[in-house]
Amino acid sequence: MTTTERELYNGDKIPILGLGTYRMRTIEELRPVVYEAIRSGYRLIDSATVYRNERVLGQILKEVFKDPSFGLQRKDLFITSKLSPQDQGFDACYRAVNESLEKFELEYFDLYLIHWPGTSKKKLLDPINEENRTNSYKALEKLYNEGKVKHIGISNYTEKHLSYLLSVCTVIPHVHQFELHPCLYQPGILDLCHKHNIQIQAYSSLGEGSLINGDIELDCLKSIAQKLNTSTALVLLRWAVQHGWIIIPKSKTTSRIQENAKVLSFEIPEDDMKLLDNIHTYEPHRFCWDPTGVF
């Protein structure tokens, strides 16, 4: 059985399995999903300002903490949110985090990330992008020192973006969240994170569904799933977990949430892991935001 947590460089723990909430906004969508995730053992909830669901999630979490059947307190859940690209810059970021805390009705976030290295309505090559995200991170460092965010980090940064941040920051990012699956396996950014003990959090592990719904045919993925008597989705999630990364799969169906929780109960043989590691060399795909052109 795989451990349910990873250790951050400061010794704190972060759950391996989290619930992604992208594209879910209403309480009708989110309540059954969050309830089932918690009952299935998920202890991390991932949100973002641009998801426009912070207030709804805050309401649901209040219900969870009040319901004795869950038996959970605030300290038992790891809550993440992320900065909108339109709130880049020191003052805007500082204000945005406090506004998100108000929406959630929380005193602190366990993790807060800069969602994107660019700034809304600015050209990709505009140098203001670097200045803004640097100042946003300084705001996160202030919030971290104030205790309003327990851990801080980044999302969708390239090697270039992260290398520069590491040269100027006073608090090394605890977490880097980016698109990561066998079709987008990026050794450079992975190595840089490992070098600085930055925990890696993979999103879009299923390639926005394209890796499991037949849009992209991956014969070795199918054969591994058949051999292990499991689903292709679980193989993709397990591949990430076995590499030591955190996962935040999202689903609107409670049955899939239950299934995803099984990711911690089996292992992929080493030879099959190597087959999955090699997919990006002949079937490369990016399904989400591409940050490579941002200055």
mmCIF file of C-alpha atoms in Angstrom:
data_model
loop_
_atom_site.group_PDB
_atom_site.id
_atom_site.type_symbol
_atom_site.label_atom_id
_atom_site.label_comp_id
_atom_site.label_asym_id
_atom_site.label_seq_id
_atom_site.Cartn_x
_atom_site.Cartn_y
_atom_site.Cartn_z
ATOM 1 C CA MET A 1 0.000 0.000 0.000
ATOM 2 C CA THR A 2 1.392 3.378 -0.984
ATOM 3 C CA THR A 3 1.645 6.130 1.628
ATOM 4 C CA THR A 4 -1.126 8.723 1.361
ATOM 5 C CA GLU A 5 1.134 11.764 1.779
ATOM 6 C CA ARG A 6 4.294 13.337 0.438
ATOM 7 C CA GLU A 7 6.703 15.402 2.496
ATOM 8 C CA LEU A 8 7.354 19.031 1.581
ATOM 9 C CA TYR A 9 10.860 20.401 2.036
ATOM 10 C CA ASN A 10 9.901 22.052 5.354
ATOM 11 C CA GLY A 11 8.743 18.730 6.781
ATOM 12 C CA ASP A 12 5.015 19.359 6.391
ATOM 13 C CA LYS A 13 2.851 16.766 4.639
ATOM 14 C CA ILE A 14 0.673 17.120 1.534
ATOM 15 C CA PRO A 15 -1.856 14.478 0.434
ATOM 16 C CA ILE A 16 -0.938 12.502 -2.676
ATOM 17 C CA LEU A 17 -4.522 12.318 -3.917
ATOM 18 C CA GLY A 18 -6.562 15.481 -4.371
ATOM 19 C CA LEU A 19 -9.834 16.466 -5.982
ATOM 20 C CA GLY A 20 -9.638 18.799 -8.966
ATOM 21 C CA THR A 21 -12.657 21.095 -9.332
ATOM 22 C CA TYR A 22 -12.057 22.748 -12.716
ATOM 23 C CA ARG A 23 -15.262 23.316 -14.746
ATOM 24 C CA MET A 24 -17.496 22.677 -11.758
ATOM 25 C CA ARG A 25 -19.204 25.754 -10.340
ATOM 26 C CA THR A 26 -22.613 25.006 -8.883
ATOM 27 C CA ILE A 27 -23.416 23.528 -5.520
ATOM 28 C CA GLU A 28 -25.489 20.856 -7.295
ATOM 29 C CA GLU A 29 -22.377 19.738 -9.195
ATOM 30 C CA LEU A 30 -19.866 20.106 -6.406
ATOM 31 C CA ARG A 31 -21.605 18.897 -3.241
ATOM 32 C CA PRO A 32 -21.933 15.193 -4.222
ATOM 33 C CA VAL A 33 -18.431 15.208 -5.697
ATOM 34 C CA VAL A 34 -16.773 16.730 -2.630
ATOM 35 C CA TYR A 35 -18.759 14.536 -0.238
ATOM 36 C CA GLU A 36 -17.834 11.368 -2.128
ATOM 37 C CA ALA A 37 -14.192 12.368 -2.451
ATOM 38 C CA ILE A 38 -13.876 12.906 1.293
ATOM 39 C CA ARG A 39 -15.664 9.635 2.052
ATOM 40 C CA SER A 40 -13.290 7.875 -0.374
ATOM 41 C CA GLY A 41 -10.219 9.201 1.423
ATOM 42 C CA TYR A 42 -9.313 12.337 -0.542
ATOM 43 C CA ARG A 43 -7.908 15.005 1.751
ATOM 44 C CA LEU A 44 -6.884 17.701 -0.741
ATOM 45 C CA ILE A 45 -9.277 20.049 -2.566
ATOM 46 C CA ASP A 46 -7.852 22.047 -5.486
ATOM 47 C CA SER A 47 -9.520 25.249 -6.670
ATOM 48 C CA ALA A 48 -8.579 28.543 -8.344
ATOM 49 C CA THR A 49 -10.014 32.006 -8.724
ATOM 50 C CA VAL A 50 -10.612 31.420 -12.439
ATOM 51 C CA TYR A 51 -12.712 28.335 -11.644
ATOM 52 C CA ARG A 52 -15.288 30.646 -10.048
ATOM 53 C CA ASN A 53 -16.232 28.075 -7.436
ATOM 54 C CA GLU A 54 -14.426 29.274 -4.313
ATOM 55 C CA ARG A 55 -17.556 30.567 -2.570
ATOM 56 C CA VAL A 56 -19.508 27.382 -3.315
ATOM 57 C CA LEU A 57 -16.650 25.184 -2.112
ATOM 58 C CA GLY A 58 -16.425 27.240 1.061
ATOM 59 C CA GLN A 59 -20.117 26.603 1.722
ATOM 60 C CA ILE A 60 -19.698 22.869 1.151
ATOM 61 C CA LEU A 61 -16.651 22.698 3.412
ATOM 62 C CA LYS A 62 -18.620 24.385 6.199
ATOM 63 C CA GLU A 63 -21.203 21.620 5.826
ATOM 64 C CA VAL A 64 -18.494 18.961 5.983
ATOM 65 C CA PHE A 65 -16.926 20.380 9.142
ATOM 66 C CA LYS A 66 -20.328 20.601 10.860
ATOM 67 C CA ASP A 67 -21.415 17.071 9.879
ATOM 68 C CA PRO A 68 -20.268 14.569 12.544
ATOM 69 C CA SER A 69 -20.496 11.714 10.040
ATOM 70 C CA PHE A 70 -17.353 13.040 8.331
ATOM 71 C CA GLY A 71 -15.488 13.562 11.593
ATOM 72 C CA LEU A 72 -13.223 16.204 10.070
ATOM 73 C CA GLN A 73 -11.840 19.513 11.285
ATOM 74 C CA ARG A 74 -10.266 22.272 9.220
ATOM 75 C CA LYS A 75 -6.781 20.913 9.913
ATOM 76 C CA ASP A 76 -7.710 17.584 8.318
ATOM 77 C CA LEU A 77 -8.164 19.005 4.808
ATOM 78 C CA PHE A 78 -5.546 20.548 2.544
ATOM 79 C CA ILE A 79 -7.157 23.436 0.627
ATOM 80 C CA THR A 80 -5.490 24.984 -2.440
ATOM 81 C CA SER A 81 -6.382 27.978 -4.564
ATOM 82 C CA LYS A 82 -4.592 29.855 -7.302
ATOM 83 C CA LEU A 83 -4.057 33.412 -8.516
ATOM 84 C CA SER A 84 -5.944 34.616 -11.588
ATOM 85 C CA PRO A 85 -3.693 35.992 -14.366
ATOM 86 C CA GLN A 86 -5.610 39.267 -14.104
ATOM 87 C CA ASP A 87 -4.430 39.694 -10.492
ATOM 88 C CA GLN A 88 -0.700 39.633 -11.162
ATOM 89 C CA GLY A 89 1.432 42.160 -9.258
ATOM 90 C CA PHE A 90 2.149 42.683 -5.563
ATOM 91 C CA ASP A 91 -0.892 44.685 -4.485
ATOM 92 C CA ALA A 92 -3.352 42.854 -6.732
ATOM 93 C CA CYS A 93 -2.088 39.446 -5.629
ATOM 94 C CA TYR A 94 -2.162 40.332 -1.936
ATOM 95 C CA ARG A 95 -5.717 41.584 -2.280
ATOM 96 C CA ALA A 96 -6.814 38.582 -4.380
ATOM 97 C CA VAL A 97 -5.614 36.042 -1.819
ATOM 98 C CA ASN A 98 -7.498 37.804 0.961
ATOM 99 C CA GLU A 99 -10.623 37.957 -1.211
ATOM 100 C CA SER A 100 -10.355 34.234 -1.911
ATOM 101 C CA LEU A 101 -10.020 33.529 1.805
ATOM 102 C CA GLU A 102 -13.196 35.530 2.372
ATOM 103 C CA LYS A 103 -15.025 33.561 -0.321
ATOM 104 C CA PHE A 104 -13.949 30.271 1.240
ATOM 105 C CA GLU A 105 -14.580 31.673 4.740
ATOM 106 C CA LEU A 106 -11.192 30.347 5.790
ATOM 107 C CA GLU A 107 -8.455 31.831 7.955
ATOM 108 C CA TYR A 108 -5.700 30.328 5.807
ATOM 109 C CA PHE A 109 -4.961 28.324 2.675
ATOM 110 C CA ASP A 110 -2.784 25.242 2.938
ATOM 111 C CA LEU A 111 -1.351 26.072 -0.475
ATOM 112 C CA TYR A 112 -1.649 29.035 -2.819
ATOM 113 C CA LEU A 113 -0.156 29.048 -6.311
ATOM 114 C CA ILE A 114 0.490 31.570 -9.059
ATOM 115 C CA HIS A 115 -1.697 29.940 -11.696
ATOM 116 C CA TRP A 116 0.050 31.226 -14.826
ATOM 117 C CA PRO A 117 3.358 33.026 -15.551
ATOM 118 C CA GLY A 118 1.700 35.674 -17.741
ATOM 119 C CA THR A 119 -0.641 38.596 -17.097
ATOM 120 C CA SER A 120 -4.111 38.964 -18.571
ATOM 121 C CA LYS A 121 -4.334 41.337 -21.552
ATOM 122 C CA LYS A 122 -0.552 41.516 -21.915
ATOM 123 C CA LYS A 123 1.306 40.090 -24.893
ATOM 124 C CA LEU A 124 3.206 36.876 -24.255
ATOM 125 C CA LEU A 125 6.577 38.522 -24.925
ATOM 126 C CA ASP A 126 5.920 41.639 -22.831
ATOM 127 C CA PRO A 127 8.655 41.916 -20.124
ATOM 128 C CA ILE A 128 5.954 43.060 -17.687
ATOM 129 C CA ASN A 129 5.047 39.373 -17.315
ATOM 130 C CA GLU A 130 8.295 38.625 -15.498
ATOM 131 C CA GLU A 131 8.016 41.740 -13.340
ATOM 132 C CA ASN A 132 4.406 41.044 -12.415
ATOM 133 C CA ARG A 133 4.797 37.378 -11.499
ATOM 134 C CA THR A 134 7.925 38.204 -9.467
ATOM 135 C CA ASN A 135 5.985 40.799 -7.489
ATOM 136 C CA SER A 136 3.054 38.414 -7.120
ATOM 137 C CA TYR A 137 5.402 35.891 -5.578
ATOM 138 C CA LYS A 138 6.736 38.543 -3.188
ATOM 139 C CA ALA A 139 3.134 39.087 -2.078
ATOM 140 C CA LEU A 140 2.787 35.343 -1.493
ATOM 141 C CA GLU A 141 5.971 35.396 0.594
ATOM 142 C CA LYS A 142 4.445 38.168 2.728
ATOM 143 C CA LEU A 143 1.194 36.209 3.102
ATOM 144 C CA TYR A 144 3.233 33.107 3.974
ATOM 145 C CA ASN A 145 5.079 35.001 6.702
ATOM 146 C CA GLU A 146 1.737 36.295 7.984
ATOM 147 C CA GLY A 147 0.352 32.749 8.176
ATOM 148 C CA LYS A 148 -2.482 33.337 5.726
ATOM 149 C CA VAL A 149 -0.988 30.741 3.380
ATOM 150 C CA LYS A 150 0.834 27.754 4.885
ATOM 151 C CA HIS A 151 2.683 26.918 1.670
ATOM 152 C CA ILE A 152 3.239 28.776 -1.590
ATOM 153 C CA GLY A 153 4.071 27.734 -5.113
ATOM 154 C CA ILE A 154 3.617 28.104 -8.817
ATOM 155 C CA SER A 155 1.757 26.536 -11.712
ATOM 156 C CA ASN A 156 2.543 26.235 -15.418
ATOM 157 C CA TYR A 157 6.082 27.628 -15.065
ATOM 158 C CA THR A 158 8.768 26.578 -17.532
ATOM 159 C CA GLU A 159 12.388 25.921 -16.587
ATOM 160 C CA LYS A 160 13.195 29.512 -17.511
ATOM 161 C CA HIS A 161 10.425 30.943 -15.349
ATOM 162 C CA LEU A 162 11.312 28.768 -12.372
ATOM 163 C CA SER A 163 15.074 29.333 -12.672
ATOM 164 C CA TYR A 164 14.578 33.090 -12.516
ATOM 165 C CA LEU A 165 12.220 32.820 -9.551
ATOM 166 C CA LEU A 166 14.729 30.696 -7.670
ATOM 167 C CA SER A 167 17.342 33.417 -8.190
ATOM 168 C CA VAL A 168 15.229 36.120 -6.511
ATOM 169 C CA CYS A 169 12.840 34.442 -4.043
ATOM 170 C CA THR A 170 13.293 34.245 -0.277
ATOM 171 C CA VAL A 171 10.947 31.250 0.066
ATOM 172 C CA ILE A 172 11.529 28.395 -2.373
ATOM 173 C CA PRO A 173 8.224 27.203 -3.878
ATOM 174 C CA HIS A 174 6.845 24.261 -1.967
ATOM 175 C CA VAL A 175 4.893 22.950 -4.969
ATOM 176 C CA HIS A 176 4.899 23.266 -8.753
ATOM 177 C CA GLN A 177 1.670 22.214 -10.448
ATOM 178 C CA PHE A 178 1.752 21.615 -14.203
ATOM 179 C CA GLU A 179 0.374 19.433 -16.990
ATOM 180 C CA LEU A 180 2.030 16.062 -16.702
ATOM 181 C CA HIS A 181 1.191 12.715 -18.313
ATOM 182 C CA PRO A 182 3.016 10.189 -20.526
ATOM 183 C CA CYS A 183 2.465 12.371 -23.631
ATOM 184 C CA LEU A 184 3.962 15.420 -21.886
ATOM 185 C CA TYR A 185 6.903 14.193 -19.859
ATOM 186 C CA GLN A 186 9.357 17.075 -19.347
ATOM 187 C CA PRO A 187 12.639 15.905 -17.781
ATOM 188 C CA GLY A 188 14.095 19.431 -17.580
ATOM 189 C CA ILE A 189 11.465 20.957 -15.313
ATOM 190 C CA LEU A 190 11.153 17.709 -13.369
ATOM 191 C CA ASP A 191 14.896 17.679 -12.661
ATOM 192 C CA LEU A 192 14.868 21.338 -11.599
ATOM 193 C CA CYS A 193 12.052 20.679 -9.144
ATOM 194 C CA HIS A 194 13.801 17.619 -7.743
ATOM 195 C CA LYS A 195 17.054 19.570 -7.343
ATOM 196 C CA HIS A 196 15.329 22.139 -5.139
ATOM 197 C CA ASN A 197 12.997 19.677 -3.337
ATOM 198 C CA ILE A 198 9.918 21.251 -4.896
ATOM 199 C CA GLN A 199 7.002 18.825 -4.811
ATOM 200 C CA ILE A 200 5.470 18.134 -8.220
ATOM 201 C CA GLN A 201 1.713 18.185 -8.616
ATOM 202 C CA ALA A 202 0.424 16.793 -11.910
ATOM 203 C CA TYR A 203 -2.735 18.064 -13.532
ATOM 204 C CA SER A 204 -4.543 16.796 -16.618
ATOM 205 C CA SER A 205 -3.225 13.315 -15.866
ATOM 206 C CA LEU A 206 -5.762 11.865 -18.316
ATOM 207 C CA GLY A 207 -5.037 14.410 -21.046
ATOM 208 C CA GLU A 208 -8.423 16.092 -20.601
ATOM 209 C CA GLY A 209 -9.912 12.661 -21.245
ATOM 210 C CA SER A 210 -8.211 12.182 -24.605
ATOM 211 C CA LEU A 211 -5.894 9.472 -23.277
ATOM 212 C CA ILE A 212 -8.768 7.281 -22.109
ATOM 213 C CA ASN A 213 -11.689 7.964 -24.462
ATOM 214 C CA GLY A 214 -10.085 6.788 -27.710
ATOM 215 C CA ASP A 215 -9.105 10.189 -29.111
ATOM 216 C CA ILE A 216 -5.469 9.090 -28.899
ATOM 217 C CA GLU A 217 -4.662 5.410 -29.266
ATOM 218 C CA LEU A 218 -1.933 4.213 -26.917
ATOM 219 C CA ASP A 219 -1.611 0.470 -27.330
ATOM 220 C CA CYS A 220 0.848 -0.013 -24.489
ATOM 221 C CA LEU A 221 -1.466 1.832 -22.098
ATOM 222 C CA LYS A 222 -4.334 -0.492 -22.984
ATOM 223 C CA SER A 223 -2.213 -3.612 -22.672
ATOM 224 C CA ILE A 224 -0.858 -2.553 -19.267
ATOM 225 C CA ALA A 225 -4.390 -1.892 -18.005
ATOM 226 C CA GLN A 226 -5.542 -5.292 -19.242
ATOM 227 C CA LYS A 227 -2.579 -7.036 -17.667
ATOM 228 C CA LEU A 228 -3.222 -5.352 -14.317
ATOM 229 C CA ASN A 229 -6.983 -5.876 -14.606
ATOM 230 C CA THR A 230 -7.649 -2.178 -14.085
ATOM 231 C CA SER A 231 -8.673 0.884 -16.108
ATOM 232 C CA THR A 232 -6.483 3.023 -18.351
ATOM 233 C CA ALA A 233 -7.392 5.996 -16.143
ATOM 234 C CA LEU A 234 -6.017 4.283 -13.061
ATOM 235 C CA VAL A 235 -2.838 3.289 -14.908
ATOM 236 C CA LEU A 236 -2.236 6.939 -15.859
ATOM 237 C CA LEU A 237 -2.857 8.131 -12.327
ATOM 238 C CA ARG A 238 -0.713 5.358 -10.835
ATOM 239 C CA TRP A 239 2.119 6.210 -13.239
ATOM 240 C CA ALA A 240 2.252 9.695 -11.721
ATOM 241 C CA VAL A 241 1.969 8.472 -8.137
ATOM 242 C CA GLN A 242 4.692 5.896 -8.665
ATOM 243 C CA HIS A 243 6.997 8.641 -9.910
ATOM 244 C CA GLY A 244 6.436 10.409 -6.611
ATOM 245 C CA TRP A 245 4.076 13.117 -7.838
ATOM 246 C CA ILE A 246 0.815 14.419 -6.395
ATOM 247 C CA ILE A 247 -2.352 14.020 -8.478
ATOM 248 C CA ILE A 248 -5.588 16.035 -8.577
ATOM 249 C CA PRO A 249 -7.963 14.192 -10.924
ATOM 250 C CA LYS A 250 -11.362 15.786 -11.427
ATOM 251 C CA SER A 251 -14.624 14.055 -12.138
ATOM 252 C CA LYS A 252 -18.304 14.925 -12.058
ATOM 253 C CA THR A 253 -19.324 11.346 -11.289
ATOM 254 C CA THR A 254 -19.107 9.791 -7.841
ATOM 255 C CA SER A 255 -18.333 6.329 -9.238
ATOM 256 C CA ARG A 256 -15.225 7.644 -10.973
ATOM 257 C CA ILE A 257 -14.134 9.384 -7.788
ATOM 258 C CA GLN A 258 -14.413 6.074 -5.944
ATOM 259 C CA GLU A 259 -12.429 4.331 -8.680
ATOM 260 C CA ASN A 260 -9.666 6.949 -8.670
ATOM 261 C CA ALA A 261 -9.161 6.387 -4.942
ATOM 262 C CA LYS A 262 -7.895 2.881 -5.784
ATOM 263 C CA VAL A 263 -4.734 4.441 -7.244
ATOM 264 C CA LEU A 264 -2.946 3.867 -3.945
ATOM 265 C CA SER A 265 -3.664 0.135 -3.829
ATOM 266 C CA PHE A 266 -1.588 -1.341 -6.696
ATOM 267 C CA GLU A 267 1.738 -0.980 -8.496
ATOM 268 C CA ILE A 268 2.842 -0.898 -12.124
ATOM 269 C CA PRO A 269 5.813 -3.184 -12.889
ATOM 270 C CA GLU A 270 9.097 -1.404 -13.640
ATOM 271 C CA ASP A 271 9.209 -2.532 -17.290
ATOM 272 C CA ASP A 272 5.724 -1.150 -17.886
ATOM 273 C CA MET A 273 6.663 2.139 -16.199
ATOM 274 C CA LYS A 274 9.482 2.464 -18.712
ATOM 275 C CA LEU A 275 7.057 1.879 -21.584
ATOM 276 C CA LEU A 276 4.838 4.655 -20.273
ATOM 277 C CA ASP A 277 7.832 6.949 -19.729
ATOM 278 C CA ASN A 278 8.749 6.536 -23.389
ATOM 279 C CA ILE A 279 5.367 7.505 -24.890
ATOM 280 C CA HIS A 280 6.258 11.208 -25.131
ATOM 281 C CA THR A 281 9.073 10.397 -27.570
ATOM 282 C CA TYR A 282 6.688 9.162 -30.267
ATOM 283 C CA GLU A 283 3.253 10.507 -29.249
ATOM 284 C CA PRO A 284 3.779 13.996 -27.781
ATOM 285 C CA HIS A 285 0.692 16.029 -26.901
ATOM 286 C CA ARG A 286 -0.152 19.052 -24.778
ATOM 287 C CA PHE A 287 -3.829 19.439 -23.934
ATOM 288 C CA CYS A 288 -3.908 22.562 -21.767
ATOM 289 C CA TRP A 289 -2.283 25.989 -21.492
ATOM 290 C CA ASP A 290 1.138 26.268 -23.168
ATOM 291 C CA PRO A 291 3.416 28.579 -21.150
ATOM 292 C CA THR A 292 6.503 28.182 -23.337
ATOM 293 C CA GLY A 293 5.951 31.484 -25.173
ATOM 294 C CA VAL A 294 5.506 33.637 -22.041
ATOM 295 C CA PHE A 295 8.427 36.023 -21.386
#
